CSV table of C-alpha atoms and ligand atoms in Angstrom, one decimal:
chain,number,residue,atom,x,y,z
A,177,MET,CA,105.9,114.6,73.8
A,178,LEU,CA,103.7,113.7,76.7
A,179,ASN,CA,103.8,110.2,75.8
A,180,LEU,CA,107.5,110.4,76.0
A,181,ILE,CA,107.5,112.1,79.5
A,182,ASP,CA,105.0,109.3,80.5
A,183,HIS,CA,107.3,106.6,79.3
A,184,ALA,CA,110.2,108.2,80.9
A,185,LEU,CA,108.4,108.3,84.4
A,186,LYS,CA,107.6,104.6,84.2
A,187,SER,CA,111.5,103.7,83.5
A,188,PRO,CA,113.2,101.8,86.5
A,189,LEU,CA,116.1,104.5,86.3
A,190,ALA,CA,113.6,107.2,87.0
A,191,ARG,CA,112.2,105.2,90.0
A,192,ILE,CA,115.6,104.7,91.4
A,193,LEU,CA,116.9,108.2,90.9
A,194,THR,CA,113.8,109.8,92.6
A,195,TRP,CA,113.5,107.2,95.5
A,196,PRO,CA,111.9,107.3,97.9
A,197,HIS,CA,109.4,109.5,96.2
A,198,THR,CA,107.9,109.0,92.9
A,199,PRO,CA,109.1,110.5,89.6
A,200,GLU,CA,105.7,112.3,89.3
A,201,SER,CA,106.1,114.0,92.5
A,202,TYR,CA,109.6,115.4,91.4
A,203,LEU,CA,107.9,116.5,87.9
A,204,GLU,CA,105.0,118.1,89.9
A,205,PHE,CA,107.4,120.2,91.9
A,206,LEU,CA,109.4,121.3,88.6
A,207,ALA,CA,106.5,121.8,86.4
A,208,PRO,CA,103.1,121.9,88.3
A,209,LYS,CA,101.1,122.2,85.0
A,210,VAL,CA,102.6,119.3,83.1
A,211,GLY,CA,102.3,117.0,86.0
A,212,GLY,CA,102.9,113.3,85.9
A,213,LYS,CA,100.1,110.6,85.0
A,214,SER,CA,97.4,112.3,87.3
A,215,VAL,CA,95.3,115.2,86.3
A,216,LYS,CA,96.3,118.6,87.4
A,217,ALA,CA,93.3,121.2,87.9
A,218,THR,CA,93.1,124.9,88.7
A,219,VAL,CA,90.5,126.0,91.0
A,220,LYS,CA,88.5,128.3,88.7
A,221,ALA,CA,85.9,129.5,91.1
A,222,VAL,CA,84.9,128.9,94.7
A,223,ARG,CA,81.3,129.3,95.8
A,224,GLN,CA,79.8,128.9,99.4
A,225,GLU,CA,76.8,126.8,99.4
A,226,THR,CA,76.0,126.9,103.1
A,227,ASP,CA,77.8,127.9,106.1
A,228,ARG,CA,79.6,124.9,105.9
A,229,ALA,CA,79.8,123.8,102.2
A,230,ALA,CA,81.6,125.2,99.5
A,231,SER,CA,81.6,124.4,95.7
A,232,LEU,CA,85.0,124.4,93.8
A,233,VAL,CA,84.7,124.7,90.0
A,234,LEU,CA,87.9,122.8,88.7
A,235,ALA,CA,89.5,123.5,85.4
A,236,PRO,CA,91.3,120.2,84.5
A,237,ASN,CA,94.4,120.0,82.1
A,238,HIS,CA,94.1,117.8,78.8
A,239,ARG,CA,94.5,114.6,80.7
A,240,TRP,CA,90.9,114.5,82.2
A,241,ASP,CA,88.7,111.9,80.4
A,242,GLY,CA,85.6,113.2,81.9
A,243,HIS,CA,82.9,111.4,84.1
A,244,VAL,CA,79.7,109.8,84.4
A,245,PRO,CA,77.1,111.6,86.7
A,246,GLY,CA,77.2,110.1,90.3
A,247,GLN,CA,81.1,109.6,90.0
A,248,TYR,CA,83.9,110.9,92.3
A,249,VAL,CA,87.4,111.8,92.0
A,250,SER,CA,90.3,111.6,94.4
A,251,LEU,CA,91.4,115.0,95.0
A,252,THR,CA,95.0,115.7,96.5
A,253,VAL,CA,95.9,119.0,97.8
A,254,SER,CA,99.5,120.0,99.4
A,255,LEU,CA,98.8,121.5,102.9
A,256,ASN,CA,101.9,122.7,104.9
A,257,GLY,CA,104.1,120.5,102.6
A,258,ARG,CA,102.0,117.4,103.0
A,259,ARG,CA,99.9,115.9,100.2
A,260,HIS,CA,96.1,114.9,101.5
A,261,THR,CA,93.9,112.9,99.4
A,262,ARG,CA,90.2,112.6,100.0
A,263,CYS,CA,87.4,111.5,97.7
A,264,PHE,CA,84.7,114.1,96.4
A,265,THR,CA,81.7,113.4,94.1
A,266,VAL,CA,81.5,115.4,90.8
A,267,SER,CA,78.4,117.5,91.9
A,268,ALA,CA,77.9,119.3,88.6
A,269,VAL,CA,79.6,120.5,85.5
A,270,GLU,CA,79.9,124.1,84.8
A,271,ASP,CA,81.3,125.4,81.4
A,272,GLY,CA,82.5,122.1,80.8
A,273,CYS,CA,84.4,122.1,84.3
A,274,PRO,CA,83.8,119.5,86.9
A,275,VAL,CA,82.7,120.9,90.3
A,276,VAL,CA,83.2,119.3,93.7
A,277,THR,CA,81.2,120.3,96.7
A,278,ILE,CA,83.0,119.9,100.0
A,279,GLN,CA,81.3,120.1,103.5
A,280,SER,CA,83.5,120.9,106.4
A,281,HIS,CA,84.1,118.4,109.2
A,282,ALA,CA,85.4,119.5,112.7
A,283,ASN,CA,89.3,119.1,112.5
A,284,GLY,CA,88.9,117.9,108.9
A,285,LYS,CA,92.1,118.9,107.0
A,286,VAL,CA,91.0,118.9,103.4
A,287,SER,CA,87.2,119.9,104.1
A,288,ASN,CA,88.4,122.9,106.0
A,289,TRP,CA,90.9,124.0,103.3
A,290,ALA,CA,88.1,123.8,100.8
A,291,ASN,CA,85.9,126.0,103.1
A,292,GLU,CA,88.3,128.3,104.5
A,293,SER,CA,91.7,128.7,102.8
A,294,VAL,CA,91.4,127.6,99.3
A,295,TRP,CA,92.2,130.4,96.6
A,296,VAL,CA,91.1,131.0,93.0
A,297,GLY,CA,94.0,129.9,91.0
A,298,ASP,CA,95.1,126.9,93.4
A,299,THR,CA,96.4,123.8,91.7
A,300,VAL,CA,95.3,120.5,92.9
A,301,GLU,CA,95.5,117.2,91.5
A,302,ILE,CA,92.6,114.8,90.8
A,303,SER,CA,92.4,111.1,89.8
A,304,GLN,CA,90.1,110.0,86.9
A,305,ALA,CA,86.5,109.6,87.8
A,306,CYS,CA,85.3,106.6,89.2
A,307,GLY,CA,82.5,104.8,91.2
A,308,ASP,CA,79.2,102.8,90.3
A,309,PHE,CA,76.7,105.1,91.8
A,310,VAL,CA,75.3,106.0,88.3
A,311,LEU,CA,72.1,105.6,86.7
A,312,PRO,CA,71.3,102.4,84.9
A,313,ALA,CA,71.4,101.7,81.3
A,314,GLN,CA,67.5,101.2,81.1
A,315,LEU,CA,65.6,103.9,83.2
A,316,PRO,CA,62.9,102.3,85.5
A,317,GLU,CA,59.6,103.9,85.7
A,318,ARG,CA,60.1,105.6,89.5
A,319,PHE,CA,63.5,106.6,91.2
A,320,LEU,CA,63.8,107.3,95.0
A,321,LEU,CA,66.9,109.2,95.8
A,322,ILE,CA,67.9,109.3,99.5
A,323,ALA,CA,70.6,111.8,100.9
A,324,GLY,CA,71.8,113.1,104.2
A,325,GLY,CA,74.0,116.1,104.4
A,326,SER,CA,76.9,116.1,101.9
A,327,GLY,CA,75.4,112.9,100.4
A,328,ILE,CA,73.1,115.1,98.3
A,329,THR,CA,76.3,115.6,96.1
A,330,PRO,CA,75.9,112.5,93.8
A,331,VAL,CA,72.0,112.8,94.2
A,332,ARG,CA,72.1,116.1,92.5
A,333,ALA,CA,74.4,114.7,89.8
A,334,LEU,CA,71.8,112.0,89.2
A,335,THR,CA,69.0,114.5,89.4
A,336,ASP,CA,70.6,116.8,86.8
A,337,ALA,CA,71.2,113.7,84.6
A,338,LEU,CA,67.6,112.6,84.7
A,339,VAL,CA,66.6,116.1,83.9
A,340,ALA,CA,69.0,116.2,81.1
A,341,ALA,CA,67.6,112.9,79.7
A,342,ASP,CA,64.1,114.3,79.7
A,343,TYR,CA,63.2,111.6,82.0
A,344,ALA,CA,59.3,111.2,82.3
A,345,GLY,CA,58.9,109.0,85.3
A,346,GLN,CA,58.5,110.0,88.9
A,347,VAL,CA,61.7,111.2,91.0
A,348,ASP,CA,61.2,111.4,94.7
A,349,ILE,CA,64.4,113.0,96.5
A,350,LEU,CA,64.3,112.4,100.0
A,351,TYR,CA,66.9,114.8,101.8
A,352,TYR,CA,67.8,114.7,105.5
A,353,VAL,CA,69.4,117.7,107.0
A,354,PRO,CA,69.4,119.1,110.5
A,355,ALA,CA,67.7,122.3,109.3
A,356,ALA,CA,66.9,123.9,106.0
A,357,LYS,CA,70.1,126.3,106.1
A,358,ASP,CA,72.1,123.2,106.1
A,359,ALA,CA,70.5,121.9,102.8
A,360,ILE,CA,73.0,122.1,100.0
A,361,PHE,CA,71.7,122.9,96.6
A,362,LEU,CA,68.2,123.6,97.9
A,363,ALA,CA,67.4,126.4,95.6
A,364,HIS,CA,68.5,124.3,92.7
A,365,LEU,CA,66.5,121.3,93.6
A,366,LYS,CA,63.5,123.5,94.2
A,367,ALA,CA,64.0,125.1,90.7
A,368,VAL,CA,64.1,121.5,89.1
A,369,THR,CA,60.8,120.4,91.0
A,370,GLU,CA,59.2,123.7,89.9
A,371,SER,CA,60.0,123.1,86.4
A,372,HIS,CA,59.8,119.5,86.2
A,373,PRO,CA,56.4,118.3,88.1
A,374,ASN,CA,57.6,114.6,88.0
A,375,PHE,CA,60.4,115.7,90.4
A,376,ARG,CA,59.5,116.0,94.1
A,377,LEU,CA,61.8,117.2,96.8
A,378,HIS,CA,60.9,116.2,100.4
A,379,LEU,CA,63.2,117.9,103.0
A,380,VAL,CA,63.4,116.0,106.4
A,381,LYS,CA,64.6,118.5,108.9
A,382,THR,CA,65.8,116.1,111.4
A,383,ARG,CA,66.1,118.5,114.4
A,384,ASP,CA,62.9,120.7,113.7
A,385,THR,CA,60.2,119.2,115.8
A,386,ARG,CA,57.8,121.4,114.1
A,387,SER,CA,58.4,119.9,110.6
A,388,LYS,CA,56.2,117.6,108.9
A,389,LEU,CA,58.9,115.4,108.2
A,390,GLN,CA,61.5,115.4,111.1
A,391,GLY,CA,63.8,112.7,112.7
A,392,HIS,CA,66.1,110.0,111.5
A,393,PHE,CA,65.0,107.8,108.6
A,394,SER,CA,61.9,105.7,109.2
A,395,ALA,CA,59.2,103.8,107.3
A,396,ALA,CA,56.8,106.5,108.4
A,397,HIS,CA,58.9,109.0,106.0
A,398,LEU,CA,58.4,106.5,103.1
A,399,LYS,CA,54.9,106.4,103.9
A,400,ALA,CA,54.3,110.1,104.1
A,401,ILE,CA,55.9,110.7,100.7
A,402,GLY,CA,54.0,107.7,99.1
A,403,ALA,CA,57.3,106.0,97.9
A,404,ASP,CA,56.9,102.5,96.2
A,405,ILE,CA,60.0,100.7,97.2
A,406,GLY,CA,59.1,97.7,95.3
A,407,GLY,CA,58.5,99.8,92.1
A,408,SER,CA,61.5,102.1,92.3
A,409,ALA,CA,65.3,102.0,91.7
A,410,ALA,CA,66.6,103.6,95.1
A,411,TYR,CA,70.0,105.1,95.7
A,412,VAL,CA,71.1,106.4,99.2
A,413,CYS,CA,74.2,108.3,100.1
A,414,GLY,CA,74.9,110.2,103.5
A,415,PRO,CA,76.0,109.4,106.9
A,416,ALA,CA,76.8,105.8,108.0
A,417,GLY,CA,73.5,105.9,110.3
A,418,LEU,CA,71.3,106.7,107.3
A,419,ILE,CA,72.7,104.3,105.0
A,420,GLU,CA,72.6,101.4,107.6
A,421,ALA,CA,69.0,102.2,108.3
A,422,VAL,CA,68.0,102.2,104.7
A,423,GLU,CA,70.0,99.4,103.9
A,424,GLN,CA,68.2,97.3,106.7
A,425,HIS,CA,64.7,98.5,105.6
A,426,TRP,CA,65.5,97.3,101.9
A,427,THR,CA,66.8,94.0,103.0
A,428,ASP,CA,63.9,93.2,105.3
A,429,ALA,CA,61.3,94.2,102.5
A,430,GLY,CA,63.3,91.6,100.3
A,431,GLN,CA,64.3,94.6,98.0
A,432,ALA,CA,68.1,94.9,98.7
A,433,SER,CA,68.9,94.4,95.0
A,434,ARG,CA,66.9,97.6,94.1
A,435,LEU,CA,69.3,99.7,96.4
A,436,THR,CA,72.5,101.4,95.3
A,437,LEU,CA,74.5,102.9,98.1
A,438,GLU,CA,77.7,105.1,98.4
A,439,ARG,CA,79.5,105.5,101.6
A,440,PHE,CA,81.5,108.5,102.4
A,441,GLN,CA,82.8,106.7,105.5
A,442,ALA,CA,84.0,103.1,105.9
A,443,VAL,CA,81.9,100.6,108.1
A,444,LYS,CA,83.8,100.2,111.3
A,445,ALA,CA,86.8,97.6,110.8
A,446,PRO,CA,87.2,94.8,113.4
A,447,ALA,CA,90.4,94.5,115.3
A,448,ILE,CA,93.1,92.4,113.5
A,449,THR,CA,95.2,90.1,115.8
A,450,ASP,CA,97.3,87.9,113.5
A,451,ALA,CA,99.4,90.4,111.5
A,452,ALA,CA,101.9,90.9,114.0
A,453,GLY,CA,105.4,91.7,112.4
A,454,MET,CA,104.9,90.0,109.2
A,455,PRO,CA,107.5,91.0,106.6
A,456,VAL,CA,106.5,92.9,103.6
A,457,GLU,CA,108.6,93.5,100.4
A,458,PHE,CA,107.8,96.4,98.0
A,459,THR,CA,109.5,94.7,95.0
A,460,ASP,CA,109.5,97.8,92.7
A,461,SER,CA,111.1,100.0,95.4
A,462,GLY,CA,113.5,97.3,96.7
A,463,VAL,CA,112.2,98.1,100.4
A,464,THR,CA,111.4,95.4,103.0
A,465,THR,CA,109.8,96.3,106.3
A,466,THR,CA,107.5,94.6,108.8
A,467,ALA,CA,103.7,95.7,109.2
A,468,PRO,CA,102.9,95.1,112.9
A,469,GLY,CA,99.1,95.3,113.0
A,470,ARG,CA,99.2,98.0,110.3
A,471,THR,CA,97.9,98.2,106.8
A,472,LEU,CA,100.1,97.7,103.8
A,473,LEU,CA,99.7,101.3,103.0
A,474,GLU,CA,100.5,102.7,106.4
A,475,ALA,CA,103.6,100.0,106.4
A,476,ALA,CA,104.6,101.5,102.9
A,477,GLU,CA,104.4,105.2,104.1
A,478,GLY,CA,106.2,104.1,107.4
A,479,ALA,CA,109.0,102.9,105.1
A,480,GLY,CA,109.2,106.3,103.4
A,481,LEU,CA,107.2,105.2,100.2
A,482,THR,CA,104.4,107.6,98.7
A,483,PRO,CA,101.6,105.2,97.4
A,484,ASN,CA,98.8,106.6,95.6
A,485,ASN,CA,95.7,106.6,97.9
A,486,GLY,CA,92.4,108.3,98.2
A,487,CYS,CA,89.7,107.3,100.8
A,488,ARG,CA,92.0,105.1,102.7
A,489,GLN,CA,89.0,103.0,103.6
A,490,GLY,CA,88.8,100.5,100.7
A,491,ILE,CA,86.1,102.5,98.6
A,492,CYS,CA,87.9,104.2,95.9
A,493,ARG,CA,90.6,101.7,94.6
A,494,THR,CA,93.2,104.3,94.1
A,495,CYS,CA,95.8,102.4,96.3
A,496,THR,CA,95.3,99.2,94.5
A,497,CYS,CA,98.6,97.3,93.9
A,498,ARG,CA,99.2,93.9,92.7
A,499,LYS,CA,100.2,91.3,95.5
A,500,THR,CA,102.6,88.8,93.7
A,501,SER,CA,102.8,86.4,96.8
A,502,GLY,CA,101.5,85.9,100.4
A,503,GLN,CA,98.2,86.2,102.2
A,504,VAL,CA,96.3,89.4,103.6
A,505,ARG,CA,93.5,89.9,105.7
A,506,ASP,CA,90.7,92.6,104.6
A,507,ILE,CA,90.2,94.6,107.8
A,508,ARG,CA,86.7,95.5,106.8
A,509,THR,CA,85.3,92.1,106.3
A,510,GLY,CA,88.0,90.0,108.2
A,511,GLU,CA,88.3,87.9,104.8
A,512,LEU,CA,91.5,86.3,103.9
A,513,SER,CA,92.9,86.6,100.3
A,514,GLY,CA,94.2,83.8,98.3
A,515,THR,CA,98.1,83.2,98.4
A,516,GLY,CA,98.8,84.0,94.8
A,517,GLU,CA,98.8,87.0,92.5
A,518,GLU,CA,96.0,89.4,92.7
A,519,ASP,CA,95.2,93.2,92.9
A,520,ILE,CA,94.4,94.3,96.6
A,521,ALA,CA,93.4,97.6,98.2
A,522,ILE,CA,96.5,98.1,100.3
A,523,CYS,CA,94.7,100.7,102.6
A,524,VAL,CA,92.5,98.0,104.0
A,525,SER,CA,94.9,95.0,103.8
A,526,VAL,CA,97.1,93.4,106.6
A,527,PRO,CA,99.5,90.6,105.9
A,528,VAL,CA,99.1,87.4,107.6
A,529,THR,CA,102.1,85.9,106.0
A,530,PRO,CA,105.0,87.4,104.4
A,531,VAL,CA,103.9,89.3,101.3
A,532,THR,CA,105.5,90.7,98.2
A,533,ILE,CA,103.7,93.8,96.6
A,534,GLU,CA,104.5,95.5,93.1
A,535,LEU,CA,105.1,99.0,94.6
B,64,FAD,C1,83.3,107.9,97.4
B,64,FAD,C2,83.5,109.3,98.3
B,64,FAD,C3,82.7,110.4,97.7
B,64,FAD,C4,82.7,111.6,98.8
B,64,FAD,N1,82.2,112.7,98.4
B,64,FAD,C5,82.2,113.6,99.1
B,64,FAD,C6,81.5,115.1,98.7
B,64,FAD,O1,81.3,115.1,97.4
B,64,FAD,N2,81.6,116.0,99.7
B,64,FAD,C7,82.1,115.7,100.8
B,64,FAD,O2,82.0,117.0,101.5
B,64,FAD,N3,82.7,114.7,101.2
B,64,FAD,C8,82.6,113.8,100.4
B,64,FAD,N4,83.5,112.6,100.8
B,64,FAD,C9,83.9,112.6,102.2
B,64,FAD,C10,85.5,113.1,102.0
B,64,FAD,O3,86.3,112.2,101.2
B,64,FAD,C11,86.3,113.3,103.3
B,64,FAD,O4,86.2,112.1,103.8
B,64,FAD,C12,85.8,114.3,104.3
B,64,FAD,O5,85.7,115.8,103.4
B,64,FAD,C13,86.3,114.5,105.5
B,64,FAD,O6,87.9,115.0,105.2
B,64,FAD,P1,88.7,115.9,106.0
B,64,FAD,O7,90.1,115.7,105.3
B,64,FAD,O8,88.1,117.1,106.1
B,64,FAD,O9,88.8,115.0,107.2
B,64,FAD,P2,89.9,114.3,108.1
B,64,FAD,O10,91.1,115.2,108.4
B,64,FAD,O11,90.2,112.9,107.1
B,64,FAD,O12,89.0,113.8,109.2
B,64,FAD,C14,88.9,114.9,110.4
B,64,FAD,C15,87.6,114.4,111.2
B,64,FAD,O13,86.5,114.3,110.4
B,64,FAD,C16,85.9,112.8,110.6
B,64,FAD,N5,85.5,112.3,109.1
B,64,FAD,C17,86.2,112.1,108.0
B,64,FAD,N6,85.4,112.0,107.0
B,64,FAD,C18,84.2,111.9,107.5
B,64,FAD,C19,82.9,111.7,106.7
B,64,FAD,N7,82.8,111.5,105.5
B,64,FAD,N8,81.7,111.9,107.8
B,64,FAD,C20,81.8,112.3,108.9
B,64,FAD,N9,83.1,112.5,109.6
B,64,FAD,C21,84.1,112.4,109.0
B,64,FAD,C22,87.0,112.0,111.1
B,64,FAD,O14,86.6,110.9,111.7
B,64,FAD,C23,87.9,113.2,111.8
B,64,FAD,O15,87.4,113.1,113.0
B,64,FAD,C24,83.2,111.5,100.0
B,64,FAD,C25,84.0,110.2,100.3
B,64,FAD,C26,84.0,109.2,99.7
B,64,FAD,C27,84.6,107.9,100.2
B,65,FES,S1,92.6,104.5,99.3
B,65,FES,FE1,90.6,104.2,98.4
B,65,FES,S2,90.6,102.0,98.5
B,65,FES,FE2,92.5,102.4,99.3
């Protein structure tokens, strides 16, 4: 039955009848629990972790394929009639249910919903899990896990996976927070280190001048905790400044290949000057528009289409579409694509020639 529904949703007739929306969005409206191709999940429990961070335990429907510790999902929630999608790491699993832990941002739409307005029983949509911030197949002798703020979410997932694997090597968790009250999962991480002496937690209270470890990331912190960057697999997730500093340090030490990083925010994109007014044809929808200096995602939305998207910054690949002709520029790197068929992330692509996109 569900295969038949999937088949019907993909038919050209369904696309025409439901334009400018998607067949999935109509099905969601009529039967929210059955849904389209994405995973529907009910918020089963909400737990405040800190003043600014809440964990949502999600009960997904049968479409959920599970995840590998360290991966994330794109979570979509409807607020005031508009759908908003953001990426969140699966920080833990409780009774088989994935948990996302969300720290609020000033004026942040989804993060403030999760901290202030979510109700147990709310329905959200999540993508299948994705991402490469995962443990290697062969575990090395040492791990150095560096996190800042909400960047602790995938670090907690990796920590729990190492505990579950009875990992006997050394694990150092270097966690940057303004003050101890801002440390998410502090009690959990302390419990891990108490029961597993090979796991050590080093809390850096960046704004606490009386703290032994204070200020932003520096080589002195690595020295103070006895880190061995040449002998450890290192992971970092957190604010852009922390990631840049750590990446620079590992690059200078010739150890960049030992560092795995996860960005929650995109690197600042250079201004694009050669994209003025290029025609874009979205072939599945039969829509042609121009994209004056805008990404293809913005051009599609401006034309009334509702493409899948998540991070909107070239990280999650949720918005990937097939380009069948034309050339685009990646706004993060300035690099030009080829002129033929290829998959592109439309949220970070601007056309520099006329392009056709399967959307
Ligand atoms: C792969 C990935 C995994 C992520 N996992 C988590 C997670 O586990 N927990 C979590 O709390 N967040 C996570 N994020 C960040 C999350 O997706 C959102 O970006 C964040 O919650 C803000 O969304 P918003 O709707 O509240 O803010 P928006 O309404 O999108 O923006 C509001 C304001 O917040 C600023 N802002 C947006 N995002 C950030 C950010 N990441 N850091 C600082 N300022 C920001 C904007 O510049 C703007 O001023 C992840 C992001 C990625 C790409
Ligand atoms: S929306 Fe995440 S890569 Fe485009």
